[in-house]
PDB file of C-alpha atoms and ligand atoms in Angstrom:
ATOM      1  CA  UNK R   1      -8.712  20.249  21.863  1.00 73.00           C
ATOM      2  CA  UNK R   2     -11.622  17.346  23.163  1.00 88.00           C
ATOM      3  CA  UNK R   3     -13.506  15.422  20.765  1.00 98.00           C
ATOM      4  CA  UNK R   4     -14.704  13.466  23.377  1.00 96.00           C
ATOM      5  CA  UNK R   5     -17.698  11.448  22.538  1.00 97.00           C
ATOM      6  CA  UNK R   6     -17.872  12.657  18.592  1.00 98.00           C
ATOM      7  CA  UNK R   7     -18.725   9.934  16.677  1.00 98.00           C
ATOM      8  CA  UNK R   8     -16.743  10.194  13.517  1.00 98.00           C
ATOM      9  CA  UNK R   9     -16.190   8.318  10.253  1.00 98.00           C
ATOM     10  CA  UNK R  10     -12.587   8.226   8.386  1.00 98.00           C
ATOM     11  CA  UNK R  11     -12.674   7.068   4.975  1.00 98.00           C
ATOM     12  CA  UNK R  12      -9.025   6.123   3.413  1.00 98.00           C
ATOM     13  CA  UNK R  13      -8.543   5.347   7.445  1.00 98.00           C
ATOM     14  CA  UNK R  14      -6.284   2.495   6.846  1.00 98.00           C
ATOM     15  CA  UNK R  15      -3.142   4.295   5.482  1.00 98.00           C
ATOM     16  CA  UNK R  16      -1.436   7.476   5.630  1.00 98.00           C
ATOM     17  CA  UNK R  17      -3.230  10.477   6.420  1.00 98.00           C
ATOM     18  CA  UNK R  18      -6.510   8.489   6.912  1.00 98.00           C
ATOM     19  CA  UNK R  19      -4.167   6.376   9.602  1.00 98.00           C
ATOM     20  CA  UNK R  20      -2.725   9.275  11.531  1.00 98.00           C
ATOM     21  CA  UNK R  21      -6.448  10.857  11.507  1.00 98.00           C
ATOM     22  CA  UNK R  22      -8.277   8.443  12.920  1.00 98.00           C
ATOM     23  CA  UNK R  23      -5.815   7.683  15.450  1.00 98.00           C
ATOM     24  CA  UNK R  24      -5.461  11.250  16.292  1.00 98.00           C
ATOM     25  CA  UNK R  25      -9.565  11.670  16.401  1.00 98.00           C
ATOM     26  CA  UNK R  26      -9.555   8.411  18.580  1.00 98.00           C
ATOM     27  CA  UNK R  27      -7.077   9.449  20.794  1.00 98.00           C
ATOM     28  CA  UNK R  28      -8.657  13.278  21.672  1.00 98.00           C
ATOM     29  CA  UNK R  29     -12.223  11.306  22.414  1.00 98.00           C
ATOM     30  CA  UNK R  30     -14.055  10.341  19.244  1.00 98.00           C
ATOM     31  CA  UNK R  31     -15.521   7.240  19.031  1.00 98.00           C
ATOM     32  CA  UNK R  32     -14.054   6.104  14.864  1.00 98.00           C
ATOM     33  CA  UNK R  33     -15.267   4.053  12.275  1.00 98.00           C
ATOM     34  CA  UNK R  34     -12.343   3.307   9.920  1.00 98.00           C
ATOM     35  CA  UNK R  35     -13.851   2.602   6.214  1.00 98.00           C
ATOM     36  CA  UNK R  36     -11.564   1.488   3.817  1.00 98.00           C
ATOM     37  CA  UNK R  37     -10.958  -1.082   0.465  1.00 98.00           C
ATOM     38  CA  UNK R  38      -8.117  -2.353   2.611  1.00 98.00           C
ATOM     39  CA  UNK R  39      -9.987  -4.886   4.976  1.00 98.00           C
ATOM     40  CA  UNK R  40      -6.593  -5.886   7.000  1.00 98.00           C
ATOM     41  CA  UNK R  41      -5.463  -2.002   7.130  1.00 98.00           C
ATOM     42  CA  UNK R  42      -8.919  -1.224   8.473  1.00 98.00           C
ATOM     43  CA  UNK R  43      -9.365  -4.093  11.040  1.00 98.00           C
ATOM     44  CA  UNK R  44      -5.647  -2.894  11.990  1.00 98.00           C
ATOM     45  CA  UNK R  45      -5.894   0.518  12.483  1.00 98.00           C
ATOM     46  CA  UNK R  46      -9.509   0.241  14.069  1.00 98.00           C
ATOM     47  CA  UNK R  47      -8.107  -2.124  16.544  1.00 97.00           C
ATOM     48  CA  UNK R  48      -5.538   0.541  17.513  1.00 96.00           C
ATOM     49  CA  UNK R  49      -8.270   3.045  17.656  1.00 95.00           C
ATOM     50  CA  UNK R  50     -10.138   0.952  19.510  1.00 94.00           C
ATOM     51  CA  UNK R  51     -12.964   1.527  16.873  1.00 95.00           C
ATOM     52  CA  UNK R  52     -14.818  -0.296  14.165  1.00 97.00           C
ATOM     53  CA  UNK R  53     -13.963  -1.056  10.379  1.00 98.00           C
ATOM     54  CA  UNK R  54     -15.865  -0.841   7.723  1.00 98.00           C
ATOM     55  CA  UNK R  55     -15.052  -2.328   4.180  1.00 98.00           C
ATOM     56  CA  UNK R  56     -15.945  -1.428   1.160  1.00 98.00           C
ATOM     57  CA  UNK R  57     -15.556   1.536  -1.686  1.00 98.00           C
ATOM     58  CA  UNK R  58     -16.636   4.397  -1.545  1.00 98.00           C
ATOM     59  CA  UNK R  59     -17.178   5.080  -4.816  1.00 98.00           C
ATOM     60  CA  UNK R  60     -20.453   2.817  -4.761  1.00 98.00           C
ATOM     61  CA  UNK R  61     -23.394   5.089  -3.797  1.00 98.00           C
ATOM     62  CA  UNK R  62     -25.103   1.835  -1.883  1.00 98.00           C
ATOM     63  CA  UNK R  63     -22.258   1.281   0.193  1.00 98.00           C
ATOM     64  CA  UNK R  64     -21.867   4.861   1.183  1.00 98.00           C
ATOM     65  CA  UNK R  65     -25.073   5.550   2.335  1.00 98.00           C
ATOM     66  CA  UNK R  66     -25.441   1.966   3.873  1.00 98.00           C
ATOM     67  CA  UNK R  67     -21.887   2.771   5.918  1.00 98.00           C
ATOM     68  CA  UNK R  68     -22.962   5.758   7.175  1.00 98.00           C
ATOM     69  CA  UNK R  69     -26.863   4.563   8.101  1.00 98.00           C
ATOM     70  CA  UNK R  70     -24.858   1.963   9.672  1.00 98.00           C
ATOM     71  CA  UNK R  71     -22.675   4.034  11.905  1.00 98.00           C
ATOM     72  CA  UNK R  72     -25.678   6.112  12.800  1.00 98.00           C
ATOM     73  CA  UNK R  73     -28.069   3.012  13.887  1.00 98.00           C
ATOM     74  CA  UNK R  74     -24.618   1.820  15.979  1.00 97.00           C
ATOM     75  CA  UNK R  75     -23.863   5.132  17.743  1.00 97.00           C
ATOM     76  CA  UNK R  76     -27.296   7.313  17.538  1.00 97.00           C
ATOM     77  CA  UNK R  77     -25.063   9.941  15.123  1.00 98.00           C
ATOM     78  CA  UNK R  78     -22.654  10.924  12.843  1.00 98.00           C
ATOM     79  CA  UNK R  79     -20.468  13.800  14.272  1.00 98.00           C
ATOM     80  CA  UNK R  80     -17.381  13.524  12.159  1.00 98.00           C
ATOM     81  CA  UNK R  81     -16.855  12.648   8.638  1.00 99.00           C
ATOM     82  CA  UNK R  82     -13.556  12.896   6.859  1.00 99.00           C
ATOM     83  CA  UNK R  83     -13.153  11.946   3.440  1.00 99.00           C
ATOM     84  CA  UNK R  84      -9.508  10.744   2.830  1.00 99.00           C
ATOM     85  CA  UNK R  85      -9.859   7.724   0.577  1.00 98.00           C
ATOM     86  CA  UNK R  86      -8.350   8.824  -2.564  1.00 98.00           C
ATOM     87  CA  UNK R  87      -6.188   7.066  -5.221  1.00 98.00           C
ATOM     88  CA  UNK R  88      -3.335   8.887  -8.024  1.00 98.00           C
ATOM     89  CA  UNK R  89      -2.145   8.364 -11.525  1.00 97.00           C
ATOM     90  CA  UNK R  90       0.696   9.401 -12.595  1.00 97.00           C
ATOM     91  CA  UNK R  91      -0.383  10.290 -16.343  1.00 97.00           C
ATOM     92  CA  UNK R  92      -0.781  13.009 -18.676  1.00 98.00           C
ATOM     93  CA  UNK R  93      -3.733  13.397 -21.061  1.00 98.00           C
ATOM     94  CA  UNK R  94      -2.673  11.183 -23.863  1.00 98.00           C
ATOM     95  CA  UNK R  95      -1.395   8.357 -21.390  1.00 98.00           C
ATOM     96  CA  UNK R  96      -4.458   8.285 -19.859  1.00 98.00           C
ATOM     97  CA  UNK R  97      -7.370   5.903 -21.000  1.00 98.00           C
ATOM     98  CA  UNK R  98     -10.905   6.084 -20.054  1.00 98.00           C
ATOM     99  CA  UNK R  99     -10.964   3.595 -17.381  1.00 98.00           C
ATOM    100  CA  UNK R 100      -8.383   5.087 -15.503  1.00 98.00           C
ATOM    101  CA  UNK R 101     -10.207   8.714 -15.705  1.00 98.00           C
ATOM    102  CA  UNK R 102     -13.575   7.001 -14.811  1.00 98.00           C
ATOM    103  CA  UNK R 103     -12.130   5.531 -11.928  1.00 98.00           C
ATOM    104  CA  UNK R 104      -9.817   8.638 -10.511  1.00 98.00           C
ATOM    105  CA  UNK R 105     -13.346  10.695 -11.113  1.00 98.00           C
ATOM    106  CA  UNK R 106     -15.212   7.853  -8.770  1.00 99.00           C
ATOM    107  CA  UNK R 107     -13.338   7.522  -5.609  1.00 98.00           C
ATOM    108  CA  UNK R 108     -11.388  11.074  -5.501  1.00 98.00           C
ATOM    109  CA  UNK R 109     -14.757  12.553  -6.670  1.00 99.00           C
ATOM    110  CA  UNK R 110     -18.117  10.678  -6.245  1.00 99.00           C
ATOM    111  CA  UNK R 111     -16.272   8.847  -3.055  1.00 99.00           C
ATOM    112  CA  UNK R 112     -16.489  12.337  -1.285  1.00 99.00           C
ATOM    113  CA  UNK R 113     -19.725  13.442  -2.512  1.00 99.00           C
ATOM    114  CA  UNK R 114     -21.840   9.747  -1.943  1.00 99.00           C
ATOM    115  CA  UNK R 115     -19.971   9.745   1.905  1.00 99.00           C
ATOM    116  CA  UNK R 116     -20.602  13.931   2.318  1.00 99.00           C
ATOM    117  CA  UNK R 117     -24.394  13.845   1.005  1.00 98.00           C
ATOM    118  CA  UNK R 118     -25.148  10.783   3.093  1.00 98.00           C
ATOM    119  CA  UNK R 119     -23.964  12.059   6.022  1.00 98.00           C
ATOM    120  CA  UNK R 120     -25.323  15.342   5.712  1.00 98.00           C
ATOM    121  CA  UNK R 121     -28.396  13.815   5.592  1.00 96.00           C
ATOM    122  CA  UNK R 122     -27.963  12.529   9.470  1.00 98.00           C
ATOM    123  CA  UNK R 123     -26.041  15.884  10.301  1.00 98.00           C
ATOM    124  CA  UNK R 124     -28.773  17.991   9.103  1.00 98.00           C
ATOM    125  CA  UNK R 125     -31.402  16.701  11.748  1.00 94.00           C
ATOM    126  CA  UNK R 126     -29.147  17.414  14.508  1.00 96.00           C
ATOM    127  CA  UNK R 127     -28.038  20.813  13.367  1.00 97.00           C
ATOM    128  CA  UNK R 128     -24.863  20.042  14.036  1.00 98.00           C
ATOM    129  CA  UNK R 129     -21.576  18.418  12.305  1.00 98.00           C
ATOM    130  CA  UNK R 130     -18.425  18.791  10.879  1.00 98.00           C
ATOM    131  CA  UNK R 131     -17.115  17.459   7.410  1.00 99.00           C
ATOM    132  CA  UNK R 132     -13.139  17.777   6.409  1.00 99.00           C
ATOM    133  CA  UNK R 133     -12.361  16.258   2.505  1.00 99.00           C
ATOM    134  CA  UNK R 134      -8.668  15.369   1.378  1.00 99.00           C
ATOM    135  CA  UNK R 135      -8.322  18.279  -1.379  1.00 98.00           C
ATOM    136  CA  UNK R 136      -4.655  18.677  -2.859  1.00 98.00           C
ATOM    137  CA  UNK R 137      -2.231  21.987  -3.701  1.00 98.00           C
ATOM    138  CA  UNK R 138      -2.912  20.361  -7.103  1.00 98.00           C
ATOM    139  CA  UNK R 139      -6.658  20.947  -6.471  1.00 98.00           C
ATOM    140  CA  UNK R 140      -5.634  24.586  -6.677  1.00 97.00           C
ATOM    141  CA  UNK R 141      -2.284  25.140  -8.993  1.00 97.00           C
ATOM    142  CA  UNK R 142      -1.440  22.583 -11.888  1.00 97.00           C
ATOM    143  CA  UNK R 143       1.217  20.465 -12.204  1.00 96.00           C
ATOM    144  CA  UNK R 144       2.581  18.357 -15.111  1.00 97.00           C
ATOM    145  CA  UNK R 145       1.966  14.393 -15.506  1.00 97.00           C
ATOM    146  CA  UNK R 146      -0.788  14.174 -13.051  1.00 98.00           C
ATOM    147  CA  UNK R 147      -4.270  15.384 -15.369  1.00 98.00           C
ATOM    148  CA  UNK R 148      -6.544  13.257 -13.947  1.00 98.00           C
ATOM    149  CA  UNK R 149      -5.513  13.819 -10.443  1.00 98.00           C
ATOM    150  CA  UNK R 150      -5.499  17.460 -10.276  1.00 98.00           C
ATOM    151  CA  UNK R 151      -9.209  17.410 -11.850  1.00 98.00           C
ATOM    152  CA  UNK R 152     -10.493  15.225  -9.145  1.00 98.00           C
ATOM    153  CA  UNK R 153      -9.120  17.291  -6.489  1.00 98.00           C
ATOM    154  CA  UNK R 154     -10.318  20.723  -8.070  1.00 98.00           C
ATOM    155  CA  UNK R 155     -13.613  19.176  -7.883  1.00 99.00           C
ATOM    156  CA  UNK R 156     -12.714  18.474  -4.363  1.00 99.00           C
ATOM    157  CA  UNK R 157     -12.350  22.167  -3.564  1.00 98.00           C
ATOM    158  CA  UNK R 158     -15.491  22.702  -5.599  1.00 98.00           C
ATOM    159  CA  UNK R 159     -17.857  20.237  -3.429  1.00 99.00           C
ATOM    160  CA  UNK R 160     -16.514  21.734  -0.391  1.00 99.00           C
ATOM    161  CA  UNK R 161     -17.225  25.484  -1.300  1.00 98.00           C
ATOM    162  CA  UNK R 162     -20.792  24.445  -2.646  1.00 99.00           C
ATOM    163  CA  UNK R 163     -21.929  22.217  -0.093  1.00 99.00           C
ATOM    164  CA  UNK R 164     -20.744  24.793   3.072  1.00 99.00           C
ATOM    165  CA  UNK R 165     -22.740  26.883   1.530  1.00 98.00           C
ATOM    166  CA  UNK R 166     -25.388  24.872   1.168  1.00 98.00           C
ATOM    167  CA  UNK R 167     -25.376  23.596   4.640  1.00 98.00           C
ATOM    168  CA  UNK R 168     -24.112  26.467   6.779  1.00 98.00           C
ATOM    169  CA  UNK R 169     -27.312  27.952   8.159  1.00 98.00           C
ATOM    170  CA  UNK R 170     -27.951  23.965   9.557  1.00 98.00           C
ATOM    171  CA  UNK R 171     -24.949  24.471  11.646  1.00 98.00           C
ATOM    172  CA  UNK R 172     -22.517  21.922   9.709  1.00 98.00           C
ATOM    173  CA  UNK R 173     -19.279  22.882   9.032  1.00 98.00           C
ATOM    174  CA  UNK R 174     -17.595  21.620   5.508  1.00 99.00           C
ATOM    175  CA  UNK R 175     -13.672  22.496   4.696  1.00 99.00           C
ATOM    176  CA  UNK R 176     -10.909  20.353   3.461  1.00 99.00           C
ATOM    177  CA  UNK R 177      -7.304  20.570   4.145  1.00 99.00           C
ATOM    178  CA  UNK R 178      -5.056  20.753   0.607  1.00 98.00           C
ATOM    179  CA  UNK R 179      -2.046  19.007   1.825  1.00 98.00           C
ATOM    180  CA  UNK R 180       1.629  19.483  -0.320  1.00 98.00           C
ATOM    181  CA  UNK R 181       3.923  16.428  -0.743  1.00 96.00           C
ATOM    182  CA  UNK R 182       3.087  13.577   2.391  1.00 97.00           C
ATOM    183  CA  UNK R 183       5.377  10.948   3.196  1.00 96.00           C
ATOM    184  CA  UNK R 184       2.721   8.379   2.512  1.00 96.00           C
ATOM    185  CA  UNK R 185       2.529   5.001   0.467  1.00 95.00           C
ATOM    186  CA  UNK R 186       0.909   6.989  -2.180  1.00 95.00           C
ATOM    187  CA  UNK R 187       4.647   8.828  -3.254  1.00 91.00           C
ATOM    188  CA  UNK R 188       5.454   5.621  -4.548  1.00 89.00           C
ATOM    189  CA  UNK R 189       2.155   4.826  -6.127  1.00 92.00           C
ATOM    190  CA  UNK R 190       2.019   4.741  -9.780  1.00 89.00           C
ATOM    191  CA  UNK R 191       5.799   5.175  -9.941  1.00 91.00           C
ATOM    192  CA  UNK R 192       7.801   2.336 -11.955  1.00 88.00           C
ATOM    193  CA  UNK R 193      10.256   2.423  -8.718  1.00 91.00           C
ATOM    194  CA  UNK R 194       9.784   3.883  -5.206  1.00 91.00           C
ATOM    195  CA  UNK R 195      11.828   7.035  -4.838  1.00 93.00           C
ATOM    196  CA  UNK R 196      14.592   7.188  -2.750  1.00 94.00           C
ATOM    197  CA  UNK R 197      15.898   8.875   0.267  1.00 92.00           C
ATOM    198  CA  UNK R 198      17.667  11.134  -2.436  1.00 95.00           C
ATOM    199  CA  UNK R 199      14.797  11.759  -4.594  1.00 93.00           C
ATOM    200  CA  UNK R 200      12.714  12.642  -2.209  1.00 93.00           C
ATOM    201  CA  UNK R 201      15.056  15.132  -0.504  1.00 95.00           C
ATOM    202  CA  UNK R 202      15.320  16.403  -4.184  1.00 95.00           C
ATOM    203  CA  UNK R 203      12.094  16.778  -4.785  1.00 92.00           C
ATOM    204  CA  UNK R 204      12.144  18.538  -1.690  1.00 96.00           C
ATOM    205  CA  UNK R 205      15.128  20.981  -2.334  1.00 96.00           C
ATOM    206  CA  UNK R 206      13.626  21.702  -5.672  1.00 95.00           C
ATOM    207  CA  UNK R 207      10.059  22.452  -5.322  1.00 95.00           C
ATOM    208  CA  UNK R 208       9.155  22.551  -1.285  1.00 97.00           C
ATOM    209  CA  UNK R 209       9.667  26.558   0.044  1.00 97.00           C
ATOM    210  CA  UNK R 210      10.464  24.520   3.789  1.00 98.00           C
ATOM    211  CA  UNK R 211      12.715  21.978   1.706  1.00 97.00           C
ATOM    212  CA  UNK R 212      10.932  18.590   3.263  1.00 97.00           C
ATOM    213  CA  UNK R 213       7.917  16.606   2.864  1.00 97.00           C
ATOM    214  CA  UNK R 214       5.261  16.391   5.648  1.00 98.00           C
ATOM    215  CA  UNK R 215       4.752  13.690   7.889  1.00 98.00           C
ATOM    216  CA  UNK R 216       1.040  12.633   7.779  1.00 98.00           C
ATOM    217  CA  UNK R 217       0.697  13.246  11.239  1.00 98.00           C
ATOM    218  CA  UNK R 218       1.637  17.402  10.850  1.00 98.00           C
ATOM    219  CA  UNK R 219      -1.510  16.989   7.780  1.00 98.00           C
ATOM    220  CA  UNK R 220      -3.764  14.956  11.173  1.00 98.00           C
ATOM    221  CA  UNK R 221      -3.378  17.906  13.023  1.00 98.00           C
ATOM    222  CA  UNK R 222      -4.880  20.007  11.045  1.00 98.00           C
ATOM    223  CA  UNK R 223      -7.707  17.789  10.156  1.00 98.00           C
ATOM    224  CA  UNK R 224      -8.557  17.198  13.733  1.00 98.00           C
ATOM    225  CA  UNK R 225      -8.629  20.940  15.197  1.00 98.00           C
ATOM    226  CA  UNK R 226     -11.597  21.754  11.398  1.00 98.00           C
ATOM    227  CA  UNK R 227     -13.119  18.679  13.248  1.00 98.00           C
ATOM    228  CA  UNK R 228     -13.054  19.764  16.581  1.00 98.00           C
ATOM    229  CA  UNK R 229     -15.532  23.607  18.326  1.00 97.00           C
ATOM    230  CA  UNK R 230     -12.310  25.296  17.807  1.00 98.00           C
ATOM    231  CA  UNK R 231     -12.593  25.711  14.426  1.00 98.00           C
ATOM    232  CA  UNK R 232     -16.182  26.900  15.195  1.00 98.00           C
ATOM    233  CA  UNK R 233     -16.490  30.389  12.683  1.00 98.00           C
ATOM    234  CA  UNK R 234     -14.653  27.920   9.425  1.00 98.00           C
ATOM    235  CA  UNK R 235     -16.468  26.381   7.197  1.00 99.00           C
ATOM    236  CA  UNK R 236     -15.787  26.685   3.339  1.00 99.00           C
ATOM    237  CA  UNK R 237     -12.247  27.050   3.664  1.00 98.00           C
ATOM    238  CA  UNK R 238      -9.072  24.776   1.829  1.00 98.00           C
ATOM    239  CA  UNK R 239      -6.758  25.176   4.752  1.00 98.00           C
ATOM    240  CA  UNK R 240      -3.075  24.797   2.784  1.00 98.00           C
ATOM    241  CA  UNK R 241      -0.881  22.295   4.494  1.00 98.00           C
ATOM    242  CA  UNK R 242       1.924  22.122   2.055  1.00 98.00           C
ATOM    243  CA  UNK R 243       4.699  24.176   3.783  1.00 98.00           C
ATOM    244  CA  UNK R 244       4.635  27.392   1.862  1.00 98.00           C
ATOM    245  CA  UNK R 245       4.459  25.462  -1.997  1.00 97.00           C
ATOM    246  CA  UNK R 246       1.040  27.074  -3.035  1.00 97.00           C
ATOM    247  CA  UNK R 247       2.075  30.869  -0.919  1.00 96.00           C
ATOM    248  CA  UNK R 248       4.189  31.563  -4.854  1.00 91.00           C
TER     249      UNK R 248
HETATM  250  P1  NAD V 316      -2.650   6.375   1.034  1.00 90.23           P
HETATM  251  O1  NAD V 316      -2.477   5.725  -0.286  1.00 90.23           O
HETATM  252  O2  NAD V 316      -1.636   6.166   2.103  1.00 90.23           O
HETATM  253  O3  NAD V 316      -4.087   6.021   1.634  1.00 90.23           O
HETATM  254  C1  NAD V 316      -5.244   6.051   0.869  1.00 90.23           C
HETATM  255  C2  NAD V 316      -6.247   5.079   1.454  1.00 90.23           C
HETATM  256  O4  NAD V 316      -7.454   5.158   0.680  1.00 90.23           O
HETATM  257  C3  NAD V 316      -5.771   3.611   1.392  1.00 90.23           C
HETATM  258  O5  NAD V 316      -5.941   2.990   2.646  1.00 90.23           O
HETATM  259  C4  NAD V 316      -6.679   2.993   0.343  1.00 90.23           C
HETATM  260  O6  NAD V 316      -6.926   1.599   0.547  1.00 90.23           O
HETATM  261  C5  NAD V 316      -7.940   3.838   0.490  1.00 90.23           C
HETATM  262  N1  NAD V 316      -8.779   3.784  -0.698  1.00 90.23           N
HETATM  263  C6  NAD V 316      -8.397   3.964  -1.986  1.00 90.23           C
HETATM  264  N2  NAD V 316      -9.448   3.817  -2.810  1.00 90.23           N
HETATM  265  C7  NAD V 316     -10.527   3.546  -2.021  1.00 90.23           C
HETATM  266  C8  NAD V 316     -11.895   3.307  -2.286  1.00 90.23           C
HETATM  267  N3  NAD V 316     -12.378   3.288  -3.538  1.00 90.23           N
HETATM  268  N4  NAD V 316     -12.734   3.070  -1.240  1.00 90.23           N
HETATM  269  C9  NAD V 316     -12.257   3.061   0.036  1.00 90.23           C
HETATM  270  N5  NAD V 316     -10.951   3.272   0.336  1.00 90.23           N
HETATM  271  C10 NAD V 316     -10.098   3.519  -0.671  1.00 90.23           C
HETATM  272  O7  NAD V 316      -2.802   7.932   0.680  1.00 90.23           O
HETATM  273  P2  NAD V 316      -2.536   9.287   1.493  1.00 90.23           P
HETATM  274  O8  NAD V 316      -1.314   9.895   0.922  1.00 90.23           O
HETATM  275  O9  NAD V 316      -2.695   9.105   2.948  1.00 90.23           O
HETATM  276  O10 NAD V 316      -3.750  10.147   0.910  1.00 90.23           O
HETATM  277  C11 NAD V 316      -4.912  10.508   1.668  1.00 90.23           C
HETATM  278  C12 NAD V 316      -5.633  11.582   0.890  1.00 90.23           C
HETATM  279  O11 NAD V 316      -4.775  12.723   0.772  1.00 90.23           O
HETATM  280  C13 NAD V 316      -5.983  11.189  -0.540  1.00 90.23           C
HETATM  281  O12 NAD V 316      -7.244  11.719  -0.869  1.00 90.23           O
HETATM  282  C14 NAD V 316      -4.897  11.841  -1.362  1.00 90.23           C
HETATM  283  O13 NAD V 316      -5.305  12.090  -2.678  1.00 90.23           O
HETATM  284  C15 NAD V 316      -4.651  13.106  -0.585  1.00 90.23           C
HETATM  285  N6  NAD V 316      -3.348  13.730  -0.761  1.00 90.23           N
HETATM  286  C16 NAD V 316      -2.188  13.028  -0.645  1.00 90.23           C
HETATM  287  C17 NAD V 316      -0.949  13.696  -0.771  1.00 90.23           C
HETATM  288  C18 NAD V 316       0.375  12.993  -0.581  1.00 90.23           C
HETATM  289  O14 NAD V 316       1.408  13.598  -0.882  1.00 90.23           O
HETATM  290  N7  NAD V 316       0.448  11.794  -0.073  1.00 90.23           N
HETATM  291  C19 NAD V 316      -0.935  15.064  -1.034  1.00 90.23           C
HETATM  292  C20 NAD V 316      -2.141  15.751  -1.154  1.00 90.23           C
HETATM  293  C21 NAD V 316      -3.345  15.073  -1.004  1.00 90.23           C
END
């Protein structure tokens, strides 16, 4: 699989998934542009990737479609997006408050939509381009504790569905991948203590059909071959990574 010369933004780049994406895109040929809140994660993992950072949030509509116009003027085109930026409460309805549900709906939501419709924008004069979003299994099944979360990511799904179809006769391609449980820094987010080895292999034993969590780069993978020709007939789809959880 070559991405050789794709020009390609990664949004959440500085961490986890974002992280093992952009590397992964930079190493098969891309040329990335790491944009994340996390100006020392960015400059770190664009150095690696011998790319560029960007830094700034993505749920400002300015910012997006000044990033993107940005990469464009820089490189001639936008190839590439992938929206992984994403943040998660750990809440159910009554423990959480309107701020927090504003701000999950911003960056898991309007983040993808203000980075999807300004690229598309680019993508649409070239006939040609590929967007992958970060949806979740809990885009697609509930789960308890985790409201806000599993709304964003349903909406996820949603944008991806709507805008493939929107955009498929222009010859860009829009999926997401709907990863399971990642070992990322976001397990221990919103958690009053960081699991442990122990809790994690229990949550794994317990709820995981392959009985372990994924490693961000098995979630890269996938995220690279939607990016790359050889996922040329897919767009519209939210490709399970999640070892078998959502197959009950
Ligand atoms: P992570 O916490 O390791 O990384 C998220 C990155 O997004 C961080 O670098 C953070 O600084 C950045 N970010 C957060 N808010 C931002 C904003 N407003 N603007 C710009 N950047 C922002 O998380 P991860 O586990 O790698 O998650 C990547 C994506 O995958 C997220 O969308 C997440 O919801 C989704 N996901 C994660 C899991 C999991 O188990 N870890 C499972 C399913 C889906």
């Amino acid at each position: 699989m070559s991405l050789d010369g794709r020009v390609a933004v990664v949004t959440g780049g500085a961490s986890g998934m974002g992280e093992a994406t952009a590397r992964l895109l930079a190493g098969s040929g891309a040329v990335v542009t790491v944009v994340d809140l996390d100006a020392d994660g960015a400059e770190r993992v664009s150095d690696g990737c011998g790319g560029r950072a960007l830094v700034g949030d993505v749920s400002d509509p300015v910012f997006c479609s000044q990033a993107i116009d940005g990469v464009v003027d820089a490189n001639g085109r936008i190839d590439v997006l992938v929206n992984a930026a994403g943040i998660v409460l750990r809440a159910d309805a009554a423990g959480t408050d309107d701020d927090q549900w504003r701000r999950m709906m911003a960056v898991n939501v309007d983040g993808v939509f203000f980075m999807s419709r300004a690229a598309v924008g680019h993508m649409v004069d070239r006939r040609s381009g590929s967007i992958i979003n970060f949806g979740s299994i809990w885009g697609d099944v509930g789960a308890a504790g985790v409201v806000a979360y599993c709304a964003s990511k349903g909406a996820v799904h949603q944008i991806t569905r709507a805008m493939a179809l929107d955009y498929a006769a222009d010859g860009i391609r829009i999926n997401a991948v709907a990863p399971g449980e990642v070992n990322t820094p976001m397990l221990s987010a919103g958690r009053p203590a960081p699991p442990t080895a122990e809790d994690l292999q229990r949550l794994a034993d317990e709820t995981i059909p392959m009985g372990r969590l994924a490693e961000p780069e098995e979630v890269a993978r996938v995220v690279a071959f939607l990016a790359s020709d050889d996922a040329s007939y897919m767009t519209g789809s939210i490709v399970a990574v999640d070892a078998g959880y959502t197959a009950r």
